[in-house]
Every structure is written in structure tokens, then in C-alpha cells.
């Protein structure tokens, strides 16, 4: 294997996952208080995927994400302040308060957009990869998408084009096993997403998406491969969201409490935390300090968002038409 | 009338000012300066007077004085668009480009549709190399004045420089529709069409340019290249002589007489190089022919080629361009020799080899590279960036992935200067041999390069000097060519009449290298397997990888797959290519597609590799190689390669080697009827080795995340 990432990367990955988790918890709370307008899909339970993949990306690499994109935004470098303010609809948000939960956009850190539509990230990342290839700039594009996207036409088109043009793209399927409330096993003729990679002429690798070190190791190979011009790869990260599809939705008509609890026991943060302690990489005190910092960052982001101004109503029509 | 006013009122400022303007209109600038200055004495804050004084100074070429006047005018009236505009023009003439741009921008903020200001700003951007902004600004200028052929022409030239040829063509089409005659625009249309690979139309455009201006040297030169590209050498080389009247190729002023190619024994001829290093390497082949006609030859070439060409012994004296020369009577350009020798496609002088590396350096490199296993392939991906169409002809190192990933290939970087920074990420990943920073420093440029090339099986290069050098050394070279390739490579052919050891791989779509290197990769896979097989020892002792070391230069025979091995495969070529393209086995009739684990794949590959090194009979070997090629492709397409995976694959290969040997030893015992202790030991080792093999396969499956697991079950 590549050298065990635990000693060198463990803390960094833990910190990224923590920052996402604490932010999401703030957002859950704020949603119940009516501070968030529009839908709010949290990433709780899936943090290992964003953390493990984005750890290999530079600021110049780009990420295209889904309706469940808060984690990708934070892992790619959007600040907690800008994220929370965006969901609060404030002008200090990363999309100036115009996007909300599903339209996060921060090109300055390579977050080229989250989307409420299922599947476009696949084609967008292929397009970005095509551009990088023409410009010969060594950059890499990543598409995050869920299991609900892999039976879309976009998946077929995007993977095929990326393979024939050998584009520097990493396709990351976060298989959290439910497309909203439809089980993947019900909707898929082939229950393995990873196995489809081969059909398109690219490596397809399945990893435990709750094991951030496993995600990290697989992504390391895939990103290096893309950067070397050897072409795209498909990563299937088997994971689980432990919150409902969106805040405010019911949860147990399509899955059981037992199932949710069993996955909570495999929480990616808990798994890594135990390994950091067992491996002697960090002490309880060090981790507690990190946890405190992450909680404070999220709380501070919320205060910042609440105190931020709303967009000027007079600007409602700006960005609608291109300026001549 | 103004004078009448002044008689009444000598300090009437307007009259003084207007008298100045009249004087200027009458072509008396000194007088104009006097009158306007007087006006300014009486009213120092008179912005228009400062502005007009600036115009007078500018006309007389007193640029500094003009600039001061315009600055004064603009500071007095900050919304004075014309003053900013003329300040811009003056600064530009003074060579203060950045300030000129700022002045134009200021002008345009005040008057956004000022067509001339837009045009001049765009030209300033172009001079600054800010081509994107220049193009956008030319477009704005055109929006203000759509009938300006010049603006369309300028836009076209800018877009062409940006490599946006289709858009450039559109602009140039408009330019020639708006103005006639406009020979320069027709000529630019031609080069744009040429870049788009529309060669016939390009030639027609040059003809049109020449119909409008028969003396337009650039169009003659371009037409020459077009004719040469078509293989019309008779007209082409003669027309190519027009280059001397083109700015970039202007002939140096030389004493002596231009040589006409006639026999002049007893006289000395100076041959001088021009254009790129590759041009020199290509045309020094004429030197032996030249020496048959004149007494003595001096070659003046680029300094970088002096040591190599001195060592070549091609002529009596080699000197660097620009250095002092001994006396000579005649001169000619190296690139005029095809013309002077009446070269046609039928009589291109093409010896298999006309340069050689320094013998001592070659021996040193032979030793240094002695331990390098596999098919040695030199690579060079970046030409001189200053060349006009470099962006099109050079490729990125990472485009070479399909070549780099061919098993049994070892890449050797021949890249120097620009582009070598790309090695940083890839040298370790692809195990590229980087010859180090001392390369070519001690003995001089190209000296080590030539010596290393002689140790290689093949060179893969973009259209640059290294390709010429390898071919001149007689080493097989594959050149990756752009959609619109240089004239010398002609059209639609994959060989060159100039170089017997060269093979051309052309882009089949503009700016797309994929299929170029996919094709090379597929060819290389065959070559690497052949080399492996050809070099295998008769007895099965050494490992095939070591065996592969022995034969260097087996590919000298034109980099071809031996016919014997090719025949059986050829029948199935179509199906095989499809299968290879599909990675995991194409849907060939009769094919059975089934998922296998990574361990199984690598196991099967290692066994086929062992077989390919031992089986000699061509038809059987071809069967093995065919399957091996498919599996290699599947591996490349399906597995994420990593160091640990490579290590496991090597271990698996070793175990299978041992099993092979055990099997042979067992059969030997069987033949001799010896079933004693050695036989028992051998038999027992089979299951021990097989257990080890299963364990390695399991580890590979874990690493690759294979869904399939091989399970073993033995009775206790």
C-alpha cells in the first residue's frame, strides 16, 4: 500500500470531517428555528468521502457537487462562515445569498457548483476535464454524485466521454443506498457501481465510504492517475446518511430505526477517532481540543451569518442577464 | 480677420489660438507654436490650446513636448476624451506601452464608442501580448465601425495567434469581402486555412493574394510551402527562394557571390544555416554532394549544432553563425540546396544514416544504460516555444500515457529546456530515465543526446530537432504530427522520403493527441512483446525480463513486427483491436465475457509472459502474444496501478517462474523414471508454491478491491 496515511494525514482528515459535522449540526438546529430558507440536505454520516477525496486536490482542481454538497464545499475550502451565511440567504454567503443549500458556488477555491438536479456534475466534470486537457494545465476535475445518479443518461455519457478522451476526471459515487427514499438495490440492475467502470474502460474501485483512510488511499491512486494523463477512474464509496433525506422530512417509512442505528455505530468520525487513539497518533486531549475548535468555528459561523446583511432588494435582477 | 482683432486687442486669446491653428493648417508649425504659446501666456488654463499645441508638437515629432501638452490638457479638463486619446498615441510612439493603454482606457470610459481609440487600444494590447483582450477590443471597434476591413484583418490576425482558427477565418473572410484589393488579408486567410488543415483552399487564398499583389513575398513563401506539402518539389523549392524577401528570413548581407550550384572546383563555399535546428539537421545531408562540386565548404550553423556537426566530418569546416569567417568566394543557404540540386521526390538524397555520435560518448552511454531492461524508448515532447505554431506541434508529457503504460517499455527522456519541468510528477510514476543535469554540458549540446539515441530501440518525438537527429542517426523514430503538419512531412503518408527510419503518426482530428498515442501504444505493445520473445534465452533459466536485455537494435529493421508472428494475428486484427479498445474484451462473436478478479488477471498475465519468453514456434507464440496483449489492455483499463500492486505482481511472476521450473524438472524425472527423494521434494514444492501463489492473489484482490475472491478448500 501507499504508506499508511494514519500517522501523517489522520489528524488533518479528522479535522476536516469534524468541521463538516459541526457545521451541519448548526444548520440542523438553525433549520428547526426557521433561519434557513429552502431545502437543507445534510451530509452527516458521509463526511469521510469529501474529506478523503478533497485531501488530494489543490486549489486549482475543481469539484462539481450535488444537492448534498455542504461537505464538499467545506472540504474544498469554502469557509464555514460563507457556507452558513449562504444558507441563511445573506449577502456574505458564498453565492451572495442567492443560491442557498443547493447552489453553492466558490470558483476561487475550485467549487464550481452544487446542483439540485441529479447527475449534471458528471458531465460538468467531464467538461472541465476536457478543458484541462486542452489547456495542458495538469488540473483535475472531480464529480461527486449519489447512487441515484448512476442510472441517469448523464452517467453513461460522462463516463464514456471521459474514457475515450482519457480525461483527468475522478467520478466519485457516494452510494448512500437511497435515492431520496428508493433503495439502490430496487433501482439498479447491477448492484455494483464500481463494476460499471470497467464497462466504460476505466478502473472502478469500491471502498468503504465510512473509512476515511480507505477513501483517502483509493483517491490518492485515482487522482495521481488522472494527473498523469492516464485517464479517469470511478470510485464507489459505500456510505450512509443518518439524517433524513432533507431536514423536516420523515425518515422511517422506507428504512428502519435499527438500520440507521447500525450505521451510526459505524460513524466515520468514531471509526477514525478510535484509530487515532489506538494508533497513538493523538491523545484524548488533542482530539478534544480539535473538537472544541470545530464547534466554536461552526458557532461563530452562525453568529456571523445572523449578523450579516440581506442582499439589497434592488439587486434582485442582477446576474440574470449578462452585462453587455 | 484674426489679425484685425489683434490689432484692436493684442491680448485677445481666442484670436491668438485660432491664428495658431491656421498656421498649422498652412504647414507652418513653428509659427503655430508661437501663436498658441502666446495665447497660453494670457490664459494658462486654456485646455483646448494645450491640446492643439500638443497636436502641433506631435506632428513635428517632438513627442515629449506633445505628451506634456496633452497631460496638461487632461489635467485641466478631466473629461477631455480627444486629449486622452492623443496622449495614448503619443505614449505609444514613445514606447511607453503600459501608460498608453491606461490613456486609451481612460478615453474609452469617457467615450465608449470611440472606434479609433478602440482600434489603437487593441493594437497596444496585441503588442503587450494580451491577445484575448486585444481580440475583445477589436470586436468592440468593429461594432462601432463594421465596415472597417482593417479592424477585421487585425481581429483575424489576433485570433490566429490565439489559435482560434475558425473564428480567425470568419474575421478574415469579412476583411476580404469589405476591401479589395487586400492581398495581406488573403494571405492571412491562407495561413489560417492551412492551420485548419484545409490545404487546397489555403493554396487558392495565396494565389488570390498574389493576383492582387504579385510582389507579396509572404504569399510566395506560403505558396512554396503549400506546393512542397503537395510534393510538387519542382515548383516548390524554386518558390521557396522567396523567403529571403520575408522579414523573418531576410538574407544576411554577405560579401561574395551567390552560388548557383555549378561546379566550382578550387573555390570555397560558405553554407549558412537558417531557421530551426531541425532544418539544419535535415539539410546537412547535402554536404557530401556539395563537396563534389566545390573545392572547400565552410558550414556556418547554429552554435548548438557546432560540436555535433564538427564531429560528423561532413565538411571541412564548421563554425557558429556570427563568428568570424575565413575567406570564401561563394555563399548559399543550406535551405537553398534542394533547389540548387533540383531535388524532386524521386531523387531526395536519403541515406539511412548520415550523422553519428561520438564513439567514446556512445561507449560510455552504452555502459551506463547497460542495465536498463526492456524496450528503450527515447521521448521528446516539447519543441522551441518561440516557434509560431509550437502550441500545435508540441504535446504534453502526460499525453504519452498510452505509451508509458505499455509493459516492457522503458522511457528515456531526451527533453531539454522548456517542457522538462513536466517530468516532475511523472518521472517516478512512469519510471522514466532522466539523464540528469550534466547531460550535454561537458561535450556540448546534442553530443550526449546523439550518443544516448544510438543506445535506444526507438525515439518518440514531436516535430522538433530530436526527431531529425534520431532519424539522421538511422535510429527508428516515430514522430507525432499535428493535424496541420509542417510542409516537409507532406500529406497523408506515414513515411518520409527524407528519412528511411522514420514513421509519421498524424493527428486525425485537430489538437487531439489521443488516437496518435493510442496507435503508438498498440504498436509498442507488439514491439515490446516481440523484444521480450526475441531476446528470451533458449534454455529456460534466466527470467524473461533479464533476457530482454541482450538484443539492442533488433528493431533497426524498420521497427516492424516480424512477419511470422504477425500473420496469424492479422486475420483477427479487427476483432482484436475492438477487444483492446473495449479494455475488458470486446463483444467479438464467440467471446465469453465474464468478470475476473485482479489476482486472476495478474496471474494469467504472468503465465503468458513466461510462455511468451519460452515458446519459439511463431504460430503458437502469436497466440500467446495476442492473449497477452488483450490482458495487458484490460489491466491498463481496469486496475489502479500502484507500487504495492507492482510488487505483488512481480512476486506472483516469480512464483509462477518457479512453478514452471518445477514442472519441467518433474517431467524430466518422469522421462527418466526417477521417482526418488528429489521427485518427492519437487512434488511437495508444487502445493507449497501454489499456496503462496493463492496468498499473493488474495492480497492483490484485497488491494484492488475485487469483488471476486478465490477460495481454497482441502481435506485435512
mmCIF file of N, CA and C in Angstrom, chain B residues 149 153 157 160 168-169 171-194 201-213 216 218-220 222-223:
data_model
loop_
_atom_site.group_PDB
_atom_site.id
_atom_site.type_symbol
_atom_site.label_atom_id
_atom_site.label_comp_id
_atom_site.label_asym_id
_atom_site.label_seq_id
_atom_site.Cartn_x
_atom_site.Cartn_y
_atom_site.Cartn_z
ATOM 1 N N UNK B 149 -12.358 47.190 -42.839
ATOM 2 C CA UNK B 149 -11.674 45.951 -43.242
ATOM 3 C C UNK B 149 -10.417 45.740 -42.413
ATOM 4 N N UNK B 153 -9.293 42.555 -40.293
ATOM 5 C CA UNK B 153 -7.989 41.918 -40.555
ATOM 6 C C UNK B 153 -7.200 41.764 -39.256
ATOM 7 N N UNK B 157 -5.912 38.371 -37.397
ATOM 8 C CA UNK B 157 -4.522 38.059 -37.048
ATOM 9 C C UNK B 157 -4.409 37.715 -35.564
ATOM 10 N N UNK B 160 -5.891 34.318 -34.915
ATOM 11 C CA UNK B 160 -4.992 33.296 -35.445
ATOM 12 C C UNK B 160 -3.851 33.044 -34.458
ATOM 13 N N UNK B 168 -10.869 33.122 -36.598
ATOM 14 C CA UNK B 168 -9.958 33.974 -37.362
ATOM 15 C C UNK B 168 -10.390 33.992 -38.825
ATOM 16 N N UNK B 169 -10.744 32.812 -39.312
ATOM 17 C CA UNK B 169 -11.142 32.717 -40.714
ATOM 18 C C UNK B 169 -12.378 33.577 -40.990
ATOM 19 N N UNK B 171 -13.307 36.285 -39.472
ATOM 20 C CA UNK B 171 -12.918 37.696 -39.494
ATOM 21 C C UNK B 171 -12.213 38.042 -40.803
ATOM 22 N N UNK B 172 -11.336 37.147 -41.237
ATOM 23 C CA UNK B 172 -10.574 37.436 -42.450
ATOM 24 C C UNK B 172 -11.470 37.369 -43.689
ATOM 25 N N UNK B 173 -12.464 36.485 -43.645
ATOM 26 C CA UNK B 173 -13.428 36.444 -44.744
ATOM 27 C C UNK B 173 -14.101 37.802 -44.895
ATOM 28 N N UNK B 174 -14.455 38.389 -43.738
ATOM 29 C CA UNK B 174 -15.112 39.705 -43.783
ATOM 30 C C UNK B 174 -14.146 40.754 -44.305
ATOM 31 N N UNK B 175 -12.893 40.669 -43.856
ATOM 32 C CA UNK B 175 -11.904 41.662 -44.290
ATOM 33 C C UNK B 175 -11.784 41.654 -45.807
ATOM 34 N N UNK B 176 -11.698 40.471 -46.414
ATOM 35 C CA UNK B 176 -11.514 40.439 -47.866
ATOM 36 C C UNK B 176 -12.814 40.792 -48.596
ATOM 37 N N UNK B 177 -13.965 40.586 -47.919
ATOM 38 C CA UNK B 177 -15.226 40.977 -48.562
ATOM 39 C C UNK B 177 -15.396 42.491 -48.540
ATOM 40 N N UNK B 178 -14.824 43.142 -47.520
ATOM 41 C CA UNK B 178 -15.021 44.578 -47.363
ATOM 42 C C UNK B 178 -14.060 45.414 -48.193
ATOM 43 N N UNK B 179 -12.895 44.878 -48.471
ATOM 44 C CA UNK B 179 -11.914 45.692 -49.191
ATOM 45 C C UNK B 179 -11.238 44.867 -50.274
ATOM 46 N N UNK B 180 -11.077 45.466 -51.418
ATOM 47 C CA UNK B 180 -10.334 44.814 -52.482
ATOM 48 C C UNK B 180 -9.585 45.885 -53.262
ATOM 49 N N UNK B 181 -8.340 45.735 -53.573
ATOM 50 C CA UNK B 181 -7.532 44.574 -53.202
ATOM 51 C C UNK B 181 -7.111 44.605 -51.732
ATOM 52 N N UNK B 182 -6.885 43.438 -51.149
ATOM 53 C CA UNK B 182 -6.385 43.350 -49.782
ATOM 54 C C UNK B 182 -5.549 42.062 -49.705
ATOM 55 N N UNK B 183 -4.404 42.135 -50.355
ATOM 56 C CA UNK B 183 -3.575 40.926 -50.518
ATOM 57 C C UNK B 183 -3.155 40.335 -49.171
ATOM 58 N N UNK B 184 -2.805 41.227 -48.209
ATOM 59 C CA UNK B 184 -2.340 40.717 -46.906
ATOM 60 C C UNK B 184 -3.421 39.871 -46.236
ATOM 61 N N UNK B 185 -4.676 40.341 -46.379
ATOM 62 C CA UNK B 185 -5.761 39.596 -45.733
ATOM 63 C C UNK B 185 -5.973 38.249 -46.416
ATOM 64 N N UNK B 186 -5.829 38.209 -47.738
ATOM 65 C CA UNK B 186 -5.928 36.922 -48.436
ATOM 66 C C UNK B 186 -4.824 35.985 -47.967
ATOM 67 N N UNK B 187 -3.637 36.545 -47.824
ATOM 68 C CA UNK B 187 -2.510 35.734 -47.366
ATOM 69 C C UNK B 187 -2.768 35.183 -45.955
ATOM 70 N N UNK B 188 -3.292 36.050 -45.085
ATOM 71 C CA UNK B 188 -3.592 35.603 -43.717
ATOM 72 C C UNK B 188 -4.694 34.547 -43.731
ATOM 73 N N UNK B 189 -5.661 34.700 -44.646
ATOM 74 C CA UNK B 189 -6.687 33.671 -44.805
ATOM 75 C C UNK B 189 -6.041 32.344 -45.141
ATOM 76 N N UNK B 190 -5.040 32.430 -46.011
ATOM 77 C CA UNK B 190 -4.355 31.202 -46.430
ATOM 78 C C UNK B 190 -3.700 30.483 -45.258
ATOM 79 N N UNK B 191 -2.947 31.227 -44.449
ATOM 80 C CA UNK B 191 -2.252 30.561 -43.343
ATOM 81 C C UNK B 191 -3.265 30.021 -42.336
ATOM 82 N N UNK B 192 -4.410 30.714 -42.204
ATOM 83 C CA UNK B 192 -5.437 30.234 -41.279
ATOM 84 C C UNK B 192 -6.067 28.945 -41.801
ATOM 85 N N UNK B 193 -6.385 28.929 -43.081
ATOM 86 C CA UNK B 193 -6.934 27.708 -43.688
ATOM 87 C C UNK B 193 -5.939 26.553 -43.558
ATOM 88 N N UNK B 194 -4.686 26.900 -43.724
ATOM 89 C CA UNK B 194 -3.643 25.883 -43.612
ATOM 90 C C UNK B 194 -3.622 25.297 -42.202
ATOM 91 N N UNK B 201 -7.689 24.949 -50.161
ATOM 92 C CA UNK B 201 -8.236 26.303 -50.079
ATOM 93 C C UNK B 201 -7.149 27.302 -49.689
ATOM 94 N N UNK B 202 -6.216 26.856 -48.866
ATOM 95 C CA UNK B 202 -5.116 27.739 -48.471
ATOM 96 C C UNK B 202 -4.324 28.156 -49.707
ATOM 97 N N UNK B 203 -4.012 27.161 -50.529
ATOM 98 C CA UNK B 203 -3.244 27.455 -51.739
ATOM 99 C C UNK B 203 -4.015 28.451 -52.620
ATOM 100 N N UNK B 204 -5.336 28.244 -52.728
ATOM 101 C CA UNK B 204 -6.144 29.159 -53.539
ATOM 102 C C UNK B 204 -6.077 30.580 -52.967
ATOM 103 N N UNK B 205 -6.067 30.688 -51.633
ATOM 104 C CA UNK B 205 -6.002 32.010 -50.999
ATOM 105 C C UNK B 205 -4.670 32.694 -51.306
ATOM 106 N N UNK B 206 -3.572 31.913 -51.294
ATOM 107 C CA UNK B 206 -2.271 32.514 -51.626
ATOM 108 C C UNK B 206 -2.285 32.993 -53.083
ATOM 109 N N UNK B 207 -2.887 32.189 -53.940
ATOM 110 C CA UNK B 207 -2.958 32.582 -55.355
ATOM 111 C C UNK B 207 -3.713 33.906 -55.488
ATOM 112 N N UNK B 208 -4.800 34.044 -54.720
ATOM 113 C CA UNK B 208 -5.587 35.271 -54.772
ATOM 114 C C UNK B 208 -4.766 36.460 -54.275
ATOM 115 N N UNK B 209 -4.040 36.235 -53.190
ATOM 116 C CA UNK B 209 -3.193 37.303 -52.659
ATOM 117 C C UNK B 209 -2.198 37.737 -53.724
ATOM 118 N N UNK B 210 -1.622 36.760 -54.415
ATOM 119 C CA UNK B 210 -0.596 37.075 -55.410
ATOM 120 C C UNK B 210 -1.206 37.712 -56.657
ATOM 121 N N UNK B 211 -2.454 37.371 -56.934
ATOM 122 C CA UNK B 211 -3.116 38.029 -58.063
ATOM 123 C C UNK B 211 -3.284 39.514 -57.760
ATOM 124 N N UNK B 212 -3.525 39.834 -56.496
ATOM 125 C CA UNK B 212 -3.725 41.236 -56.123
ATOM 126 C C UNK B 212 -2.403 41.968 -55.899
ATOM 127 N N UNK B 213 -1.389 41.239 -55.465
ATOM 128 C CA UNK B 213 -0.083 41.864 -55.260
ATOM 129 C C UNK B 213 0.998 40.832 -55.581
ATOM 130 N N UNK B 216 4.030 40.214 -53.188
ATOM 131 C CA UNK B 216 3.849 39.941 -51.759
ATOM 132 C C UNK B 216 4.656 38.694 -51.371
ATOM 133 N N UNK B 218 5.484 37.231 -48.576
ATOM 134 C CA UNK B 218 4.938 36.259 -47.629
ATOM 135 C C UNK B 218 4.035 35.250 -48.341
ATOM 136 N N UNK B 219 3.250 35.735 -49.281
ATOM 137 C CA UNK B 219 2.346 34.838 -50.002
ATOM 138 C C UNK B 219 3.128 33.883 -50.894
ATOM 139 N N UNK B 220 4.216 34.386 -51.492
ATOM 140 C CA UNK B 220 5.070 33.493 -52.287
ATOM 141 C C UNK B 220 5.633 32.391 -51.404
ATOM 142 N N UNK B 222 4.479 31.268 -48.581
ATOM 143 C CA UNK B 222 3.422 30.343 -48.167
ATOM 144 C C UNK B 222 3.015 29.412 -49.310
ATOM 145 N N UNK B 223 2.994 29.962 -50.523
ATOM 146 C CA UNK B 223 2.641 29.118 -51.656
ATOM 147 C C UNK B 223 3.727 28.062 -51.870
#
